[in-house]
């Protein structure tokens, strides 16, 4: 089920990101007062923050209405009594028209000279210039009382009315135009001059190198225009079809993948392993594609706004790209399997582990490329800015990921120093097990008792590990205890019997013993508390010649235990035939009888 979890996770992430990048397709297309049509495509897209704030306003207002609290609109600028009023009315009104779908064009038209409306290209160019000037504080502009007291009739807002030094530094020259407001003769109404509107396109052209700062009204209108068509215009049976389609898509995907894997196994069973492996490698991708097609058909009955319609198809593109990448993953697994099986023969475990590590690195690299491709091309994310943003929290990530980096270094150390490979038997902190897998963060060891021991890779850099798979032989040390009181000739006989057993054909053949290089050593070593000790050493070799290691052999610890049983049985039988007893713990107790006078009774 991991594939499907990844599938829906990427879909959700892509959906959230697309909201911020595709919102420019939100159409307003409404005819307002003063004539003209608002362009079908907005001039500037809202940000992800704008949409979520708008969605927050929507949820809050709906909840307040649900519990009976009256929702009142916040005060807005809607006046031309001063340069401050006219400027803020123009900016806020254009934001409402472009970003919230308002059709109240009269609010903006009152700030414009005769003959111009909010939908004209000159007006949109002037709005784009304001976006490049950044946020303008009303305090910086003269209000109604200041205008009347100073008796001014014209106010140059740009370039001299706001901080403009940075604009000269950015452009390297003076902008081609200005923004001027003029008071109507004999009245107190302020409007932009006709010359300002005429030169607005040229002024915008000279300032295109300055990135805009969008000033939006984060109300619930944006969220309503994006979400409400889907609920208002979609019939109930459309939602039912979509729900059935989602469930059917999952079922079709799972069944398709299962059947393709069964077909691949069947082909492999017919002595066509390559074809079977290829069929299995494309099973997940085919399942994703078929499930997506079912989802497309089911979603065709849902009425979507332009933004969500674009989001819908971007979601489809993301899923199809994932399906293609999954094919690549399957093919790389197939190639890795063929390389391990054909190019690396028996005894070349390091090459096999190298192929596995390279395969995992390639998977990680392709996954990163997939993420960058989706962010850059499908979601229009600025990956460079995203990486720069991550650099700000680099210190926190480095501290939090210290152990992760150490374990990654441990994996590299295992690969370079080669203390063990997959399949080796090792002893780590007194526990013996077989190395099951070496991953980028940890090594998995299957213990003799059956448990899986997961050890962080860094532990193998700072701790000792015994590689039992590298041993060429096992030396056994035995202590044969004889009782006190045994005649000396029987001690010599016991030594001779032990030497005879360890040099016998059966023991030598089963143990692949090399009597010339490693003959058995038998000695009357010491006197114990209750026994005479005979110490015995002999060697059990993995293969003939003593050069092969346990890693490359079927022989190992369990075959060694079988050989121990053979030797022990032979010793037991030979000692019984020669009437040689084994010592066991004994204790002698002497009893003395005393007479009535307290003296020992001599009788």
Coordinates of C-alpha atoms in Angstrom, one line a residue:
X1 CA 0.0 0.0 0.0
X2 CA 3.0 2.3 0.1
X3 CA 2.6 3.2 -3.6
X4 CA -1.0 4.5 -3.0
X5 CA 0.0 6.4 0.1
X6 CA 2.7 8.2 -1.9
X7 CA 0.2 8.7 -4.7
X8 CA -2.3 10.6 -2.6
X9 CA 0.4 12.4 -0.5
X10 CA 1.9 13.9 -3.7
X11 CA -1.6 14.7 -5.0
X12 CA -2.5 16.7 -1.9
X13 CA 0.8 18.6 -1.8
X14 CA 0.5 19.4 -5.5
X15 CA -3.0 20.6 -5.0
X16 CA -2.1 23.0 -2.3
X17 CA 0.8 24.4 -4.2
X18 CA -1.1 24.8 -7.5
X19 CA -3.6 27.1 -5.7
X20 CA -0.9 29.7 -5.5
X21 CA 0.5 29.3 -9.0
X22 CA -2.6 28.9 -11.2
X23 CA -4.9 31.5 -9.6
X24 CA -4.2 33.8 -12.6
X25 CA -6.7 31.8 -14.5
X26 CA -9.5 33.0 -12.2
X27 CA -11.9 34.8 -14.5
X28 CA -14.0 37.8 -13.4
X29 CA -15.5 38.7 -16.8
X30 CA -18.2 41.0 -15.5
X31 CA -19.5 44.2 -17.0
X32 CA -19.5 47.1 -14.6
X33 CA -20.5 50.7 -14.5
X34 CA -18.7 52.9 -16.9
X35 CA -18.7 50.3 -19.7
X36 CA -15.9 47.8 -20.6
X37 CA -15.1 44.3 -19.5
X38 CA -12.7 43.2 -16.8
X39 CA -10.1 41.0 -18.5
X40 CA -10.8 37.3 -18.5
X41 CA -7.4 36.6 -16.9
X42 CA -6.2 38.6 -14.0
X43 CA -3.1 40.6 -14.4
X44 CA -1.4 39.3 -11.2
X45 CA -1.9 36.0 -9.3
X46 CA -2.7 35.9 -5.6
X47 CA -0.3 34.1 -3.4
X48 CA -0.9 30.9 -1.4
X49 CA -1.1 33.1 1.7
X50 CA -3.9 35.2 0.0
X51 CA -6.0 32.1 -0.7
X52 CA -5.6 30.6 2.8
X53 CA -6.4 33.9 4.5
X54 CA -9.5 34.3 2.2
X55 CA -10.5 30.7 3.0
X56 CA -10.1 31.5 6.7
X57 CA -12.4 34.6 6.4
X58 CA -14.9 32.3 4.6
X59 CA -14.9 29.7 7.3
X60 CA -15.1 32.3 10.1
X61 CA -18.0 34.2 8.4
X62 CA -19.9 31.0 7.7
X63 CA -19.5 29.9 11.3
X64 CA -20.6 33.3 12.7
X65 CA -23.7 33.2 10.5
X66 CA -24.4 29.7 11.6
X67 CA -24.5 30.6 15.3
X68 CA -26.5 33.8 14.6
X69 CA -23.8 36.5 14.8
X70 CA -24.2 39.2 12.3
X71 CA -21.1 39.7 10.1
X72 CA -20.3 43.2 9.1
X73 CA -17.9 44.3 6.4
X74 CA -14.8 46.2 7.5
X75 CA -14.6 49.9 6.6
X76 CA -13.0 50.5 3.2
X77 CA -11.6 53.5 1.4
X78 CA -14.3 55.0 -0.8
X79 CA -13.7 58.7 -1.2
X80 CA -11.8 61.2 -3.3
X81 CA -11.8 64.1 -0.8
X82 CA -7.9 64.2 -0.6
X83 CA -4.8 62.7 -2.3
X84 CA -4.8 60.1 0.5
X85 CA -8.5 59.1 0.0
X86 CA -8.2 59.0 -3.8
X87 CA -5.0 56.9 -3.8
X88 CA -6.1 54.4 -1.2
X89 CA -9.6 54.1 -2.9
X90 CA -7.9 53.4 -6.2
X91 CA -5.5 50.7 -4.8
X92 CA -8.1 49.0 -2.6
X93 CA -10.8 49.2 -5.4
X94 CA -8.5 47.6 -8.0
X95 CA -7.5 44.9 -5.6
X96 CA -11.2 44.1 -5.0
X97 CA -11.9 44.0 -8.7
X98 CA -8.9 41.9 -9.7
X99 CA -8.5 39.6 -6.7
X100 CA -12.0 39.3 -5.2
X101 CA -14.2 39.5 -8.3
X102 CA -16.0 42.7 -7.3
X103 CA -18.1 44.4 -10.0
X104 CA -18.1 47.8 -8.3
X105 CA -16.2 49.6 -11.0
X106 CA -17.7 52.9 -9.9
X107 CA -15.5 53.0 -6.9
X108 CA -12.3 53.1 -9.0
X109 CA -13.8 55.2 -11.8
X110 CA -14.4 58.1 -9.5
X111 CA -10.6 58.4 -9.0
X112 CA -9.9 58.6 -12.7
X113 CA -10.0 61.5 -15.2
X114 CA -12.9 61.8 -17.6
X115 CA -12.9 59.1 -20.3
X116 CA -11.1 56.4 -18.3
X117 CA -12.5 53.4 -16.6
X118 CA -11.2 50.6 -14.3
X119 CA -11.0 48.2 -17.2
X120 CA -8.8 50.2 -19.5
X121 CA -5.2 49.1 -20.2
X122 CA -3.9 52.4 -18.9
X123 CA -5.6 51.9 -15.5
X124 CA -4.3 48.3 -15.2
X125 CA -0.8 49.6 -16.0
X126 CA -1.1 52.2 -13.3
X127 CA -2.2 49.5 -10.9
X128 CA 0.9 47.4 -11.9
X129 CA 3.1 50.5 -11.2
X130 CA 1.6 50.8 -7.7
X131 CA 2.3 47.1 -7.1
X132 CA 6.0 47.7 -7.9
X133 CA 6.1 50.7 -5.5
X134 CA 5.3 48.3 -2.6
X135 CA 2.8 49.0 0.2
X136 CA 2.0 52.7 0.5
X137 CA 1.1 54.0 4.0
X138 CA -1.8 56.4 4.1
X139 CA 0.1 58.4 6.7
X140 CA 2.6 59.4 4.1
X141 CA -0.1 61.1 1.9
X142 CA -1.9 64.4 2.7
X143 CA -5.3 64.0 4.0
X144 CA -8.4 66.3 3.7
X145 CA -7.5 68.7 6.5
X146 CA -3.9 69.0 5.3
X147 CA -5.0 69.7 1.7
X148 CA -7.4 72.4 2.8
X149 CA -5.0 74.0 5.2
X150 CA -2.1 74.1 2.7
X151 CA -4.5 75.0 -0.2
X152 CA -2.6 72.8 -2.6
X153 CA -4.2 71.9 -6.0
X154 CA -1.8 69.3 -7.2
X155 CA 0.2 66.5 -5.5
X156 CA 3.0 64.5 -7.2
X157 CA 2.7 61.1 -5.6
X158 CA 5.6 59.6 -7.5
X159 CA 8.5 59.9 -7.7
X160 CA 8.7 62.6 -5.0
X161 CA 5.8 61.8 -2.8
X162 CA 7.1 58.4 -1.7
X163 CA 10.5 57.0 -0.9
X164 CA 12.0 56.6 -4.4
X165 CA 15.8 56.5 -3.9
X166 CA 15.9 52.7 -4.1
X167 CA 14.0 52.8 -7.4
X168 CA 16.8 54.9 -9.0
X169 CA 19.4 52.5 -7.6
X170 CA 17.5 49.5 -8.9
X171 CA 16.8 50.8 -12.4
X172 CA 20.0 52.8 -12.8
X173 CA 18.0 55.6 -14.3
X174 CA 14.9 57.7 -13.7
X175 CA 11.5 56.1 -14.4
X176 CA 9.8 57.3 -17.5
X177 CA 6.8 59.0 -16.0
X178 CA 5.1 60.2 -12.8
X179 CA 1.9 59.8 -10.8
X180 CA 0.1 63.1 -10.1
X181 CA -3.2 63.8 -8.5
X182 CA -5.1 67.1 -9.1
X183 CA -7.9 68.8 -7.3
X184 CA -10.9 69.7 -9.4
X185 CA -11.2 73.4 -10.0
X186 CA -13.6 75.0 -7.6
X187 CA -14.2 71.7 -5.6
X188 CA -12.5 69.3 -3.2
X189 CA -12.4 66.1 -5.3
X190 CA -9.0 64.7 -6.2
X191 CA -8.3 62.5 -9.3
X192 CA -5.3 61.2 -11.2
X193 CA -4.3 63.5 -14.0
X194 CA -5.0 62.5 -17.6
X195 CA -1.2 62.7 -18.3
X196 CA -0.6 60.2 -15.5
X197 CA -3.0 57.7 -17.2
X198 CA -1.5 58.3 -20.7
X199 CA 2.0 57.7 -19.6
X200 CA 1.2 54.8 -17.2
X201 CA 2.1 52.1 -19.8
X202 CA 5.5 53.7 -20.5
X203 CA 6.1 54.1 -16.8
X204 CA 5.3 50.4 -16.2
X205 CA 7.6 49.5 -19.1
X206 CA 10.5 51.3 -17.5
X207 CA 9.9 49.6 -14.1
X208 CA 9.4 46.0 -15.3
X209 CA 12.7 44.9 -13.8
X210 CA 11.3 45.6 -10.3
X211 CA 9.3 42.6 -9.0
X212 CA 5.8 43.5 -7.9
X213 CA 4.5 43.3 -4.4
X214 CA 0.8 42.3 -4.6
X215 CA -1.5 44.2 -2.3
X216 CA -4.6 42.1 -1.8
X217 CA -7.7 42.4 0.3
X218 CA -7.7 39.0 2.1
X219 CA -11.5 38.7 2.3
X220 CA -13.6 35.6 1.7
X221 CA -14.5 36.6 -1.9
X222 CA -11.5 34.8 -3.4
X223 CA -12.3 31.6 -1.6
X224 CA -15.9 31.9 -2.6
X225 CA -15.2 32.4 -6.3
X226 CA -12.8 29.4 -6.2
X227 CA -14.9 26.9 -4.2
X228 CA -18.6 27.9 -4.5
X229 CA -19.2 27.0 -8.2
X230 CA -18.2 23.4 -7.4
X231 CA -20.9 23.2 -4.8
X232 CA -23.6 25.4 -6.3
X233 CA -23.6 24.0 -9.8
X234 CA -22.8 20.3 -9.3
X235 CA -25.8 18.0 -8.9
X236 CA -26.0 15.5 -6.1
X237 CA -25.5 12.6 -8.5
X238 CA -22.3 14.2 -9.7
X239 CA -20.8 13.9 -6.2
X240 CA -22.1 10.3 -6.0
X241 CA -20.4 9.4 -9.3
X242 CA -17.2 11.0 -8.1
X243 CA -17.3 9.0 -4.8
X244 CA -17.9 5.8 -6.7
X245 CA -15.1 6.6 -9.2
X246 CA -12.6 7.2 -6.4
X247 CA -13.4 3.8 -4.8
X248 CA -13.4 2.1 -8.2
X249 CA -10.1 3.8 -9.1
X250 CA -8.5 2.2 -6.0
X251 CA -10.0 -1.2 -6.7
X252 CA -9.0 -1.1 -10.4
X253 CA -5.5 -0.1 -9.5
X254 CA -5.0 -2.8 -6.9
X255 CA -6.6 -5.6 -9.0
X256 CA -4.6 -4.5 -12.1
X257 CA -1.3 -4.5 -10.2
X258 CA -2.0 -7.9 -8.6
X259 CA -3.0 -9.5 -12.0
X260 CA 0.1 -8.1 -13.7
X261 CA 2.3 -9.5 -11.0
X262 CA 0.6 -12.9 -11.3
X263 CA 1.2 -12.8 -15.1
X264 CA 4.9 -11.9 -14.5
X265 CA 5.3 -14.8 -12.1
X266 CA 3.6 -17.1 -14.6
X267 CA 5.9 -16.0 -17.4
X268 CA 8.9 -16.5 -15.1
X269 CA 7.7 -20.0 -14.3
X270 CA 7.7 -20.8 -18.1
X271 CA 11.5 -20.3 -18.2
X272 CA 11.1 -16.7 -19.3
X273 CA 12.5 -14.8 -16.3
X274 CA 13.4 -11.6 -18.2
X275 CA 10.0 -11.2 -19.7
X276 CA 8.4 -12.0 -16.3
X277 CA 10.5 -9.4 -14.5
X278 CA 9.7 -6.7 -17.1
X279 CA 6.0 -7.4 -16.8
X280 CA 6.2 -7.1 -13.0
X281 CA 8.3 -3.9 -13.2
X282 CA 5.5 -2.1 -15.0
X283 CA 2.6 -3.4 -12.8
X284 CA 2.5 -0.4 -10.4
X285 CA 2.7 2.2 -13.2
X286 CA -0.1 0.5 -15.3
X287 CA -2.3 0.4 -12.1
X288 CA -1.7 4.1 -11.4
X289 CA -2.6 5.1 -15.0
X290 CA -5.8 3.0 -15.1
X291 CA -6.9 4.3 -11.7
X292 CA -6.3 7.8 -12.9
X293 CA -8.4 7.3 -16.0
X294 CA -11.3 6.1 -13.9
X295 CA -10.8 9.2 -11.6
X296 CA -10.9 11.5 -14.7
X297 CA -14.2 10.0 -15.9
X298 CA -15.7 10.3 -12.5
X299 CA -14.6 13.9 -12.0
X300 CA -16.1 15.0 -15.4
X301 CA -19.5 15.6 -13.7
X302 CA -18.1 18.1 -11.1
X303 CA -18.4 21.8 -12.0
X304 CA -15.0 23.4 -11.3
X305 CA -13.9 27.0 -11.2
X306 CA -11.1 27.9 -13.6
X307 CA -8.6 27.7 -10.7
X308 CA -9.7 24.3 -9.6
X309 CA -10.0 23.1 -13.2
X310 CA -6.4 23.9 -13.7
X311 CA -5.5 22.3 -10.4
X312 CA -7.4 19.2 -11.5
X313 CA -5.3 18.7 -14.7
X314 CA -2.1 19.6 -12.9
X315 CA -3.0 16.8 -10.4
X316 CA -3.4 14.4 -13.4
X317 CA 0.0 15.4 -14.8
X318 CA 1.7 14.9 -11.5
X319 CA 0.2 11.4 -11.2
X320 CA 1.2 10.4 -14.7
X321 CA 4.8 11.7 -14.1
X322 CA 4.9 9.5 -11.0
X323 CA 3.7 6.5 -13.0
X324 CA 6.5 7.0 -15.6
X325 CA 9.1 7.4 -12.8
X326 CA 7.8 4.2 -11.2
X327 CA 8.5 2.4 -14.5
X328 CA 12.1 3.6 -14.3
X329 CA 12.3 2.3 -10.7
X330 CA 11.1 -1.1 -11.9
X331 CA 13.6 -1.2 -14.8
X332 CA 16.5 -0.1 -12.5
X333 CA 15.5 -2.9 -10.1
X334 CA 15.5 -5.4 -13.0
X335 CA 18.9 -4.2 -14.2
X336 CA 20.3 -4.4 -10.7
X337 CA 19.0 -8.0 -10.3
X338 CA 20.6 -9.0 -13.7
X339 CA 23.9 -7.4 -12.8
X340 CA 24.0 -9.0 -9.4
X341 CA 23.1 -12.4 -10.9
X342 CA 25.3 -12.4 -14.0
X343 CA 28.2 -10.1 -13.6
X344 CA 29.0 -10.9 -10.0
X345 CA 29.8 -14.6 -9.4
X346 CA 30.2 -16.6 -6.2
X347 CA 32.7 -15.1 -3.8
X348 CA 32.2 -11.5 -5.1
X349 CA 29.9 -10.3 -2.4
X350 CA 31.5 -6.8 -2.3
X351 CA 30.5 -6.3 -5.9
X352 CA 26.9 -7.4 -5.1
X353 CA 26.7 -4.9 -2.2
X354 CA 28.2 -2.2 -4.5
X355 CA 25.4 -2.8 -7.0
X356 CA 22.8 -2.6 -4.3
X357 CA 24.2 0.7 -2.9
X358 CA 24.5 2.2 -6.4
X359 CA 20.9 1.2 -7.1
X360 CA 19.6 2.9 -4.0
X361 CA 21.6 6.1 -4.7
X362 CA 20.1 6.2 -8.2
X363 CA 16.6 5.8 -6.8
X364 CA 17.3 8.7 -4.4
X365 CA 18.7 10.8 -7.2
X366 CA 15.7 10.1 -9.5
X367 CA 13.3 10.9 -6.6
X368 CA 15.0 14.3 -6.1
X369 CA 14.8 15.0 -9.8
X370 CA 11.1 14.1 -9.8
X371 CA 10.4 16.5 -6.9
X372 CA 12.3 19.3 -8.6
X373 CA 10.5 18.6 -11.9
X374 CA 7.1 18.7 -10.3
X375 CA 7.9 21.9 -8.3
X376 CA 9.5 23.7 -11.2
X377 CA 7.5 22.7 -14.3
X378 CA 4.1 21.5 -13.1
X379 CA 3.7 23.7 -10.0
X380 CA 5.8 26.7 -11.0
X381 CA 7.7 26.8 -7.7
X382 CA 10.9 28.7 -7.5
X383 CA 13.1 25.9 -6.3
X384 CA 16.1 28.2 -5.9
X385 CA 14.2 30.4 -3.5
X386 CA 12.9 27.3 -1.7
X387 CA 16.5 26.0 -1.2
X388 CA 17.6 29.5 0.0
X389 CA 14.7 29.4 2.5
X390 CA 15.9 26.0 3.8
X391 CA 19.3 27.5 4.3
X392 CA 17.9 29.9 6.9
X393 CA 17.0 26.9 9.1
X394 CA 20.1 25.0 8.1
X395 CA 21.6 25.2 11.6
X396 CA 18.5 23.7 13.2
X397 CA 18.4 21.0 10.5
X398 CA 22.1 20.2 11.1
X399 CA 21.5 19.8 14.8
X400 CA 18.4 17.8 14.4
X401 CA 20.0 15.6 11.7
X402 CA 23.3 15.1 13.4
X403 CA 22.7 11.4 14.1
X404 CA 21.3 11.0 10.6
X405 CA 24.5 12.4 9.1
X406 CA 26.6 10.2 11.4
X407 CA 24.7 7.1 10.3
X408 CA 25.1 8.0 6.7
X409 CA 28.9 8.4 7.3
X410 CA 28.7 5.0 9.0
X411 CA 27.2 3.5 5.8
X412 CA 30.0 5.0 3.7
X413 CA 32.5 3.6 6.2
X414 CA 31.0 0.1 6.0
X415 CA 31.2 0.4 2.2
X416 CA 34.8 1.6 2.2
X417 CA 36.3 -0.5 5.0
X418 CA 34.2 -3.6 4.4
X419 CA 34.0 -5.0 7.9
X420 CA 31.2 -7.3 6.6
X421 CA 28.8 -7.8 3.7
X422 CA 25.2 -8.9 3.5
X423 CA 25.1 -12.6 4.4
X424 CA 28.0 -12.6 6.8
X425 CA 27.7 -14.0 10.3
X426 CA 28.9 -11.5 12.8
X427 CA 29.2 -11.1 16.6
X428 CA 28.2 -7.6 17.9
X429 CA 28.2 -6.9 21.6
X430 CA 27.9 -10.5 22.4
X431 CA 25.0 -11.2 20.0
X432 CA 25.5 -13.5 17.0
X433 CA 23.5 -13.1 13.8
X434 CA 23.5 -12.9 10.0
X435 CA 23.7 -9.5 8.2
X436 CA 20.3 -9.2 6.5
X437 CA 20.7 -5.8 4.9
X438 CA 23.0 -2.7 5.0
X439 CA 20.9 0.5 4.5
X440 CA 21.8 4.1 4.5
X441 CA 20.9 4.7 8.1
X442 CA 21.1 1.2 9.8
X443 CA 22.2 -2.4 9.4
X444 CA 19.7 -5.2 9.9
X445 CA 21.0 -8.3 11.7
X446 CA 18.9 -11.5 11.9
X447 CA 19.9 -13.0 15.3
X448 CA 20.2 -16.8 15.9
X449 CA 17.1 -16.5 18.1
X450 CA 15.1 -15.1 15.1
X451 CA 14.8 -11.5 16.1
X452 CA 15.8 -8.7 13.8
X453 CA 18.4 -6.4 15.4
X454 CA 18.6 -2.9 13.9
X455 CA 21.9 -1.2 14.6
X456 CA 22.6 2.4 13.6
X457 CA 25.6 2.4 11.1
X458 CA 27.6 4.8 13.3
X459 CA 27.8 2.1 16.0
X460 CA 30.1 0.1 13.7
X461 CA 32.6 3.0 13.5
X462 CA 33.0 3.4 17.2
X463 CA 32.5 -0.3 18.4
X464 CA 34.2 -3.6 17.6
X465 CA 32.5 -6.2 15.5
X466 CA 33.6 -9.8 14.9
X467 CA 33.1 -11.0 11.4
X468 CA 32.6 -14.7 11.8
X469 CA 32.1 -15.1 8.0
X470 CA 35.8 -14.3 7.5
X471 CA 37.1 -17.2 9.5
X472 CA 38.9 -20.0 7.8
X473 CA 38.7 -22.5 10.6
X474 CA 37.4 -22.9 14.2
X475 CA 39.7 -24.0 16.9
X476 CA 38.2 -26.1 19.6
X477 CA 39.5 -26.2 23.2
X478 CA 38.5 -29.2 25.3
X479 CA 39.2 -30.1 28.9
X480 CA 39.0 -33.9 29.7
X481 CA 38.9 -34.4 33.5
X482 CA 40.3 -37.7 35.0
X483 CA 39.7 -38.6 38.7
X484 CA 42.5 -38.6 41.3
X485 CA 43.7 -42.1 42.0
X486 CA 43.8 -43.2 38.4
X487 CA 47.0 -45.1 37.5
X488 CA 49.6 -43.1 35.5
X489 CA 49.5 -45.6 32.7
X490 CA 45.8 -44.9 32.2
X491 CA 46.5 -41.2 32.0
X492 CA 49.0 -42.0 29.2
X493 CA 46.5 -44.3 27.6
X494 CA 43.8 -41.6 27.7
X495 CA 46.2 -39.2 25.9
X496 CA 46.9 -41.8 23.3
X497 CA 43.3 -42.6 22.8
X498 CA 42.5 -38.9 22.3
X499 CA 45.3 -38.5 19.7
X500 CA 44.1 -41.6 17.9
X501 CA 40.5 -40.3 17.7
X502 CA 41.5 -36.9 16.4
X503 CA 43.7 -38.5 13.7
X504 CA 41.1 -41.0 12.7
X505 CA 40.0 -40.9 9.0
X506 CA 36.4 -40.1 9.9
X507 CA 37.2 -37.2 12.1
X508 CA 39.9 -35.8 9.8
X509 CA 37.6 -36.2 6.7
X510 CA 34.6 -34.6 8.3
X511 CA 36.6 -31.8 9.8
X512 CA 38.8 -31.3 6.7
X513 CA 41.7 -31.2 9.2
X514 CA 45.2 -30.3 8.0
X515 CA 47.3 -32.6 10.3
X516 CA 50.6 -31.2 8.9
X517 CA 49.9 -27.6 9.5
X518 CA 47.5 -27.9 12.4
X519 CA 48.0 -31.2 14.2
X520 CA 46.0 -31.8 17.4
X521 CA 47.6 -30.8 20.6
X522 CA 47.1 -32.9 23.7
X523 CA 48.7 -32.3 27.1
X524 CA 48.4 -33.2 30.8
X525 CA 48.0 -29.6 31.7
X526 CA 47.3 -29.2 35.4
X527 CA 45.9 -30.6 38.7
X528 CA 42.4 -29.5 39.5
X529 CA 40.5 -29.5 42.8
X530 CA 39.2 -33.0 42.2
X531 CA 40.5 -34.0 38.8
X532 CA 43.6 -34.3 36.6
X533 CA 43.1 -32.1 33.6
X534 CA 44.0 -33.1 30.0
X535 CA 43.8 -30.1 27.6
X536 CA 43.0 -30.8 24.0
X537 CA 43.2 -28.5 21.0
X538 CA 42.1 -29.4 17.4
X539 CA 41.1 -27.4 14.3
X540 CA 37.9 -27.7 12.2
X541 CA 38.5 -26.2 8.7
X542 CA 35.9 -24.6 6.5
X543 CA 37.3 -26.2 3.3
X544 CA 40.2 -28.3 2.2
X545 CA 43.5 -26.5 2.1
X546 CA 42.4 -24.0 4.8
X547 CA 42.2 -21.0 2.4
X548 CA 38.4 -20.7 1.9
X549 CA 36.4 -18.6 4.4
X550 CA 33.0 -19.4 5.9
X551 CA 31.3 -16.7 3.8
X552 CA 31.8 -18.7 0.6
X553 CA 31.0 -22.1 2.0
X554 CA 28.0 -24.1 3.1
X555 CA 29.9 -25.1 6.2
X556 CA 29.8 -23.0 9.3
X557 CA 28.7 -23.0 12.9
X558 CA 26.1 -25.7 12.7
X559 CA 28.2 -28.1 10.7
X560 CA 31.0 -27.5 13.3
X561 CA 28.5 -28.5 16.0
X562 CA 27.8 -31.8 14.1
X563 CA 31.6 -32.4 14.0
X564 CA 31.8 -31.8 17.8
X565 CA 29.1 -34.4 18.3
X566 CA 31.1 -36.9 16.2
X567 CA 34.3 -36.3 18.3
X568 CA 32.5 -36.4 21.6
X569 CA 30.8 -39.7 20.8
X570 CA 34.0 -41.3 19.7
X571 CA 35.8 -40.2 23.0
X572 CA 32.9 -41.5 25.1
X573 CA 33.0 -44.9 23.4
X574 CA 36.8 -45.2 23.5
X575 CA 37.1 -44.3 27.2
X576 CA 34.4 -46.9 28.0
X577 CA 36.3 -49.6 26.0
X578 CA 39.6 -48.7 27.8
X579 CA 37.9 -48.5 31.3
X580 CA 38.9 -44.9 31.7
X581 CA 36.6 -42.9 34.0
X582 CA 35.7 -39.2 33.8
X583 CA 36.2 -37.2 37.0
X584 CA 33.2 -35.6 38.7
X585 CA 33.0 -33.4 41.8
X586 CA 33.5 -35.4 45.0
X587 CA 33.8 -34.7 48.7
X588 CA 35.3 -37.0 51.4
X589 CA 33.8 -36.9 54.9
X590 CA 35.7 -38.5 57.9
X591 CA 33.7 -39.6 61.0
X592 CA 35.3 -40.0 64.4
X593 CA 33.7 -41.8 67.4
X594 CA 34.5 -40.5 71.0
X595 CA 33.9 -42.2 74.5
X596 CA 32.2 -40.7 77.5
X597 CA 35.4 -39.0 78.7
X598 CA 35.7 -37.1 75.4
X599 CA 38.6 -39.1 74.2
X600 CA 38.7 -40.9 70.9
X601 CA 37.5 -44.5 71.1
X602 CA 40.4 -46.7 70.1
X603 CA 38.2 -49.8 69.8

